[in-house]
């Protein structure tokens, strides 16, 4: 999603780009925001004709953020919610899932062609792992804080 509204404004001279390269790995691009907008617009309750006013938009956004952080299961963190991951509940949830899968495989081995799904918790979440590893390599510092999502 590229905003045509900023074309012809002074924003480009301030360092704001009018378009996106669409690369989610570029932290200075708006690929992450575009992905979030896509997720928002794909929600069934997103209004087809827009919002009536700013208060309606704010109310919708408030509900969306709650859903996004507390109810949505994120595949990048093994299908737990970001809130569960943030408070550390993911470890117990994933251990329970692993145990459930092992029991299911024991009861019905013919349904399983190999190992069960990997339910180990994700150790670190980073927006730009390539950049983070490059910074560590150039700085010589191994104790840098990762950009956790």
JSON list of C-alpha atoms in Angstrom, two decimals:
[
{"chain": "A", "resi": 1, "resn": "UNK", "atom": "CA", "xyz": [0.00, 0.00, 0.00]},
{"chain": "A", "resi": 2, "resn": "UNK", "atom": "CA", "xyz": [1.63, 3.19, -1.15]},
{"chain": "A", "resi": 3, "resn": "UNK", "atom": "CA", "xyz": [0.28, 6.51, -0.06]},
{"chain": "A", "resi": 4, "resn": "UNK", "atom": "CA", "xyz": [-0.29, 8.78, -3.01]},
{"chain": "A", "resi": 5, "resn": "UNK", "atom": "CA", "xyz": [-1.25, 11.62, -0.68]},
{"chain": "A", "resi": 6, "resn": "UNK", "atom": "CA", "xyz": [2.31, 12.53, 0.22]},
{"chain": "A", "resi": 7, "resn": "UNK", "atom": "CA", "xyz": [3.50, 12.86, -3.37]},
{"chain": "A", "resi": 8, "resn": "UNK", "atom": "CA", "xyz": [4.11, 16.50, -4.17]},
{"chain": "A", "resi": 9, "resn": "UNK", "atom": "CA", "xyz": [4.59, 17.46, -0.52]},
{"chain": "A", "resi": 10, "resn": "UNK", "atom": "CA", "xyz": [7.84, 18.41, 1.21]},
{"chain": "A", "resi": 11, "resn": "UNK", "atom": "CA", "xyz": [7.89, 15.04, 3.01]},
{"chain": "A", "resi": 12, "resn": "UNK", "atom": "CA", "xyz": [10.37, 13.43, 0.58]},
{"chain": "A", "resi": 13, "resn": "UNK", "atom": "CA", "xyz": [12.84, 16.23, 1.33]},
{"chain": "A", "resi": 14, "resn": "UNK", "atom": "CA", "xyz": [12.46, 15.35, 5.01]},
{"chain": "A", "resi": 15, "resn": "UNK", "atom": "CA", "xyz": [13.47, 11.76, 4.31]},
{"chain": "A", "resi": 16, "resn": "UNK", "atom": "CA", "xyz": [9.95, 10.32, 4.05]},
{"chain": "A", "resi": 17, "resn": "UNK", "atom": "CA", "xyz": [9.61, 8.05, 1.04]},
{"chain": "A", "resi": 18, "resn": "UNK", "atom": "CA", "xyz": [6.47, 8.15, -1.07]},
{"chain": "A", "resi": 19, "resn": "UNK", "atom": "CA", "xyz": [6.59, 4.48, -1.95]},
{"chain": "A", "resi": 20, "resn": "UNK", "atom": "CA", "xyz": [7.64, 1.18, -0.53]},
{"chain": "A", "resi": 21, "resn": "UNK", "atom": "CA", "xyz": [10.08, -1.34, -1.83]},
{"chain": "A", "resi": 22, "resn": "UNK", "atom": "CA", "xyz": [7.80, -3.89, -0.19]},
{"chain": "A", "resi": 23, "resn": "UNK", "atom": "CA", "xyz": [10.73, -5.52, 1.53]},
{"chain": "A", "resi": 24, "resn": "UNK", "atom": "CA", "xyz": [9.77, -6.49, 5.06]},
{"chain": "A", "resi": 25, "resn": "UNK", "atom": "CA", "xyz": [13.45, -6.93, 5.94]},
{"chain": "A", "resi": 26, "resn": "UNK", "atom": "CA", "xyz": [14.20, -3.23, 5.46]},
{"chain": "A", "resi": 27, "resn": "UNK", "atom": "CA", "xyz": [13.53, -1.59, 8.82]},
{"chain": "A", "resi": 28, "resn": "UNK", "atom": "CA", "xyz": [13.52, 1.88, 7.31]},
{"chain": "A", "resi": 29, "resn": "UNK", "atom": "CA", "xyz": [10.80, 0.88, 4.84]},
{"chain": "A", "resi": 30, "resn": "UNK", "atom": "CA", "xyz": [7.14, 0.66, 5.68]},
{"chain": "A", "resi": 31, "resn": "UNK", "atom": "CA", "xyz": [6.77, -3.02, 4.75]},
{"chain": "A", "resi": 32, "resn": "UNK", "atom": "CA", "xyz": [5.93, -3.94, 8.35]},
{"chain": "A", "resi": 33, "resn": "UNK", "atom": "CA", "xyz": [3.24, -1.28, 8.53]},
{"chain": "A", "resi": 34, "resn": "UNK", "atom": "CA", "xyz": [1.85, -2.39, 5.19]},
{"chain": "A", "resi": 35, "resn": "UNK", "atom": "CA", "xyz": [1.64, -5.94, 6.52]},
{"chain": "A", "resi": 36, "resn": "UNK", "atom": "CA", "xyz": [-0.20, -4.67, 9.60]},
{"chain": "A", "resi": 37, "resn": "UNK", "atom": "CA", "xyz": [-2.60, -2.66, 7.42]},
{"chain": "A", "resi": 38, "resn": "UNK", "atom": "CA", "xyz": [-3.25, -5.77, 5.32]},
{"chain": "A", "resi": 39, "resn": "UNK", "atom": "CA", "xyz": [-4.03, -7.77, 8.46]},
{"chain": "A", "resi": 40, "resn": "UNK", "atom": "CA", "xyz": [-6.39, -5.01, 9.64]},
{"chain": "A", "resi": 41, "resn": "UNK", "atom": "CA", "xyz": [-8.16, -4.74, 6.30]},
{"chain": "A", "resi": 42, "resn": "UNK", "atom": "CA", "xyz": [-8.56, -8.52, 6.06]},
{"chain": "A", "resi": 43, "resn": "UNK", "atom": "CA", "xyz": [-10.54, -8.59, 9.30]},
{"chain": "A", "resi": 44, "resn": "UNK", "atom": "CA", "xyz": [-14.22, -9.29, 8.55]},
{"chain": "A", "resi": 45, "resn": "UNK", "atom": "CA", "xyz": [-15.34, -6.42, 10.76]},
{"chain": "A", "resi": 46, "resn": "UNK", "atom": "CA", "xyz": [-13.26, -3.84, 8.86]},
{"chain": "A", "resi": 47, "resn": "UNK", "atom": "CA", "xyz": [-15.78, -1.41, 7.30]},
{"chain": "A", "resi": 48, "resn": "UNK", "atom": "CA", "xyz": [-15.99, -1.62, 3.51]},
{"chain": "A", "resi": 49, "resn": "UNK", "atom": "CA", "xyz": [-16.80, 2.05, 3.14]},
{"chain": "A", "resi": 50, "resn": "UNK", "atom": "CA", "xyz": [-14.45, 3.42, 5.76]},
{"chain": "A", "resi": 51, "resn": "UNK", "atom": "CA", "xyz": [-15.21, 4.92, 9.15]},
{"chain": "A", "resi": 52, "resn": "UNK", "atom": "CA", "xyz": [-17.92, 7.50, 9.80]},
{"chain": "A", "resi": 53, "resn": "UNK", "atom": "CA", "xyz": [-15.67, 9.62, 12.00]},
{"chain": "A", "resi": 54, "resn": "UNK", "atom": "CA", "xyz": [-12.45, 9.59, 14.00]},
{"chain": "A", "resi": 55, "resn": "UNK", "atom": "CA", "xyz": [-14.15, 8.20, 17.11]},
{"chain": "A", "resi": 56, "resn": "UNK", "atom": "CA", "xyz": [-15.42, 5.18, 15.19]},
{"chain": "A", "resi": 57, "resn": "UNK", "atom": "CA", "xyz": [-11.95, 4.63, 13.73]},
{"chain": "A", "resi": 58, "resn": "UNK", "atom": "CA", "xyz": [-10.36, 4.85, 17.18]},
{"chain": "A", "resi": 59, "resn": "UNK", "atom": "CA", "xyz": [-12.86, 2.41, 18.67]},
{"chain": "A", "resi": 60, "resn": "UNK", "atom": "CA", "xyz": [-12.26, -0.06, 15.84]},
{"chain": "A", "resi": 61, "resn": "UNK", "atom": "CA", "xyz": [-8.49, 0.30, 16.15]},
{"chain": "A", "resi": 62, "resn": "UNK", "atom": "CA", "xyz": [-8.68, -0.28, 19.91]},
{"chain": "A", "resi": 63, "resn": "UNK", "atom": "CA", "xyz": [-10.57, -3.56, 19.38]},
{"chain": "A", "resi": 64, "resn": "UNK", "atom": "CA", "xyz": [-8.17, -4.56, 16.59]},
{"chain": "A", "resi": 65, "resn": "UNK", "atom": "CA", "xyz": [-5.07, -3.99, 18.73]},
{"chain": "A", "resi": 66, "resn": "UNK", "atom": "CA", "xyz": [-6.58, -6.06, 21.54]},
{"chain": "A", "resi": 67, "resn": "UNK", "atom": "CA", "xyz": [-7.36, -8.90, 19.12]},
{"chain": "A", "resi": 68, "resn": "UNK", "atom": "CA", "xyz": [-3.93, -8.63, 17.47]},
{"chain": "A", "resi": 69, "resn": "UNK", "atom": "CA", "xyz": [-2.02, -8.84, 20.75]},
{"chain": "A", "resi": 70, "resn": "UNK", "atom": "CA", "xyz": [-4.23, -11.16, 22.84]},
{"chain": "A", "resi": 71, "resn": "UNK", "atom": "CA", "xyz": [-6.23, -13.43, 20.55]},
{"chain": "A", "resi": 72, "resn": "UNK", "atom": "CA", "xyz": [-4.33, -13.80, 17.27]},
{"chain": "A", "resi": 73, "resn": "UNK", "atom": "CA", "xyz": [-1.99, -16.77, 17.17]},
{"chain": "A", "resi": 74, "resn": "UNK", "atom": "CA", "xyz": [1.28, -15.85, 15.47]},
{"chain": "A", "resi": 75, "resn": "UNK", "atom": "CA", "xyz": [2.97, -18.56, 13.41]},
{"chain": "A", "resi": 76, "resn": "UNK", "atom": "CA", "xyz": [6.35, -16.92, 13.88]},
{"chain": "A", "resi": 77, "resn": "UNK", "atom": "CA", "xyz": [6.21, -17.63, 17.61]},
{"chain": "A", "resi": 78, "resn": "UNK", "atom": "CA", "xyz": [4.70, -21.15, 17.37]},
{"chain": "A", "resi": 79, "resn": "UNK", "atom": "CA", "xyz": [1.05, -20.11, 17.35]},
{"chain": "A", "resi": 80, "resn": "UNK", "atom": "CA", "xyz": [0.82, -18.38, 20.69]},
{"chain": "A", "resi": 81, "resn": "UNK", "atom": "CA", "xyz": [-0.40, -14.81, 21.02]},
{"chain": "A", "resi": 82, "resn": "UNK", "atom": "CA", "xyz": [2.10, -11.97, 21.34]},
{"chain": "A", "resi": 83, "resn": "UNK", "atom": "CA", "xyz": [0.72, -11.29, 24.84]},
{"chain": "A", "resi": 84, "resn": "UNK", "atom": "CA", "xyz": [1.28, -14.91, 25.88]},
{"chain": "A", "resi": 85, "resn": "UNK", "atom": "CA", "xyz": [4.83, -14.71, 24.56]},
{"chain": "A", "resi": 86, "resn": "UNK", "atom": "CA", "xyz": [5.45, -11.38, 26.27]},
{"chain": "A", "resi": 87, "resn": "UNK", "atom": "CA", "xyz": [4.51, -12.60, 29.75]},
{"chain": "A", "resi": 88, "resn": "UNK", "atom": "CA", "xyz": [6.23, -15.98, 29.34]},
{"chain": "A", "resi": 89, "resn": "UNK", "atom": "CA", "xyz": [3.12, -18.18, 29.16]},
{"chain": "A", "resi": 90, "resn": "UNK", "atom": "CA", "xyz": [4.31, -19.61, 25.83]},
{"chain": "A", "resi": 91, "resn": "UNK", "atom": "CA", "xyz": [6.65, -22.13, 27.48]},
{"chain": "A", "resi": 92, "resn": "UNK", "atom": "CA", "xyz": [3.85, -23.94, 29.35]},
{"chain": "A", "resi": 93, "resn": "UNK", "atom": "CA", "xyz": [1.43, -23.70, 26.41]},
{"chain": "A", "resi": 94, "resn": "UNK", "atom": "CA", "xyz": [3.97, -25.16, 23.99]},
{"chain": "A", "resi": 95, "resn": "UNK", "atom": "CA", "xyz": [4.96, -27.93, 26.44]},
{"chain": "A", "resi": 96, "resn": "UNK", "atom": "CA", "xyz": [1.29, -28.90, 26.75]},
{"chain": "A", "resi": 97, "resn": "UNK", "atom": "CA", "xyz": [0.91, -28.94, 22.97]},
{"chain": "A", "resi": 98, "resn": "UNK", "atom": "CA", "xyz": [4.00, -31.10, 22.62]},
{"chain": "A", "resi": 99, "resn": "UNK", "atom": "CA", "xyz": [2.65, -33.59, 25.18]},
{"chain": "A", "resi": 100, "resn": "UNK", "atom": "CA", "xyz": [-0.72, -33.65, 23.40]},
{"chain": "A", "resi": 101, "resn": "UNK", "atom": "CA", "xyz": [0.96, -34.41, 20.06]},
{"chain": "A", "resi": 102, "resn": "UNK", "atom": "CA", "xyz": [3.04, -37.19, 21.61]},
{"chain": "A", "resi": 103, "resn": "UNK", "atom": "CA", "xyz": [-0.07, -38.79, 23.14]},
{"chain": "A", "resi": 104, "resn": "UNK", "atom": "CA", "xyz": [-1.92, -38.54, 19.82]},
{"chain": "A", "resi": 105, "resn": "UNK", "atom": "CA", "xyz": [0.99, -40.20, 18.00]},
{"chain": "A", "resi": 106, "resn": "UNK", "atom": "CA", "xyz": [1.08, -43.01, 20.59]},
{"chain": "A", "resi": 107, "resn": "UNK", "atom": "CA", "xyz": [-2.66, -43.64, 20.24]},
{"chain": "A", "resi": 108, "resn": "UNK", "atom": "CA", "xyz": [-2.74, -43.50, 16.45]},
{"chain": "A", "resi": 109, "resn": "UNK", "atom": "CA", "xyz": [0.75, -44.17, 15.05]},
{"chain": "A", "resi": 110, "resn": "UNK", "atom": "CA", "xyz": [-0.63, -44.86, 11.56]},
{"chain": "A", "resi": 111, "resn": "UNK", "atom": "CA", "xyz": [-1.64, -41.19, 11.28]},
{"chain": "A", "resi": 112, "resn": "UNK", "atom": "CA", "xyz": [1.93, -40.00, 11.72]},
{"chain": "A", "resi": 113, "resn": "UNK", "atom": "CA", "xyz": [4.55, -40.30, 9.02]},
{"chain": "A", "resi": 114, "resn": "UNK", "atom": "CA", "xyz": [7.37, -38.75, 11.02]},
{"chain": "A", "resi": 115, "resn": "UNK", "atom": "CA", "xyz": [8.14, -36.59, 14.00]},
{"chain": "A", "resi": 116, "resn": "UNK", "atom": "CA", "xyz": [5.60, -34.27, 15.55]},
{"chain": "A", "resi": 117, "resn": "UNK", "atom": "CA", "xyz": [5.56, -30.53, 15.03]},
{"chain": "A", "resi": 118, "resn": "UNK", "atom": "CA", "xyz": [8.32, -28.55, 16.69]},
{"chain": "A", "resi": 119, "resn": "UNK", "atom": "CA", "xyz": [6.77, -26.93, 19.77]},
{"chain": "A", "resi": 120, "resn": "UNK", "atom": "CA", "xyz": [9.97, -25.62, 21.37]},
{"chain": "A", "resi": 121, "resn": "UNK", "atom": "CA", "xyz": [9.68, -21.96, 22.37]},
{"chain": "A", "resi": 122, "resn": "UNK", "atom": "CA", "xyz": [11.31, -19.42, 20.10]},
{"chain": "A", "resi": 123, "resn": "UNK", "atom": "CA", "xyz": [14.35, -18.07, 21.94]},
{"chain": "A", "resi": 124, "resn": "UNK", "atom": "CA", "xyz": [14.59, -14.61, 20.38]},
{"chain": "A", "resi": 125, "resn": "UNK", "atom": "CA", "xyz": [12.39, -12.65, 18.06]},
{"chain": "A", "resi": 126, "resn": "UNK", "atom": "CA", "xyz": [14.01, -10.01, 15.92]},
{"chain": "A", "resi": 127, "resn": "UNK", "atom": "CA", "xyz": [12.66, -7.66, 13.29]},
{"chain": "A", "resi": 128, "resn": "UNK", "atom": "CA", "xyz": [15.92, -7.69, 11.33]},
{"chain": "A", "resi": 129, "resn": "UNK", "atom": "CA", "xyz": [18.04, -10.72, 12.25]},
{"chain": "A", "resi": 130, "resn": "UNK", "atom": "CA", "xyz": [20.42, -10.05, 9.36]},
{"chain": "A", "resi": 131, "resn": "UNK", "atom": "CA", "xyz": [21.08, -6.53, 10.59]},
{"chain": "A", "resi": 132, "resn": "UNK", "atom": "CA", "xyz": [21.43, -7.65, 14.21]},
{"chain": "A", "resi": 133, "resn": "UNK", "atom": "CA", "xyz": [24.08, -10.24, 13.32]},
{"chain": "A", "resi": 134, "resn": "UNK", "atom": "CA", "xyz": [25.92, -7.66, 11.18]},
{"chain": "A", "resi": 135, "resn": "UNK", "atom": "CA", "xyz": [25.98, -5.17, 14.04]},
{"chain": "A", "resi": 136, "resn": "UNK", "atom": "CA", "xyz": [27.39, -7.82, 16.40]},
{"chain": "A", "resi": 137, "resn": "UNK", "atom": "CA", "xyz": [30.06, -8.82, 13.88]},
{"chain": "A", "resi": 138, "resn": "UNK", "atom": "CA", "xyz": [31.19, -5.23, 13.24]},
{"chain": "A", "resi": 139, "resn": "UNK", "atom": "CA", "xyz": [31.10, -4.09, 16.86]},
{"chain": "A", "resi": 140, "resn": "UNK", "atom": "CA", "xyz": [32.82, -7.14, 18.32]},
{"chain": "A", "resi": 141, "resn": "UNK", "atom": "CA", "xyz": [30.24, -7.04, 21.10]},
{"chain": "A", "resi": 142, "resn": "UNK", "atom": "CA", "xyz": [28.39, -10.29, 21.72]},
{"chain": "A", "resi": 143, "resn": "UNK", "atom": "CA", "xyz": [26.09, -8.92, 24.42]},
{"chain": "A", "resi": 144, "resn": "UNK", "atom": "CA", "xyz": [23.81, -6.68, 22.37]},
{"chain": "A", "resi": 145, "resn": "UNK", "atom": "CA", "xyz": [20.11, -6.41, 23.04]},
{"chain": "A", "resi": 146, "resn": "UNK", "atom": "CA", "xyz": [18.07, -7.99, 20.19]},
{"chain": "A", "resi": 147, "resn": "UNK", "atom": "CA", "xyz": [15.15, -6.06, 18.76]},
{"chain": "A", "resi": 148, "resn": "UNK", "atom": "CA", "xyz": [12.35, -8.14, 20.21]},
{"chain": "A", "resi": 149, "resn": "UNK", "atom": "CA", "xyz": [8.87, -7.88, 18.78]}
]
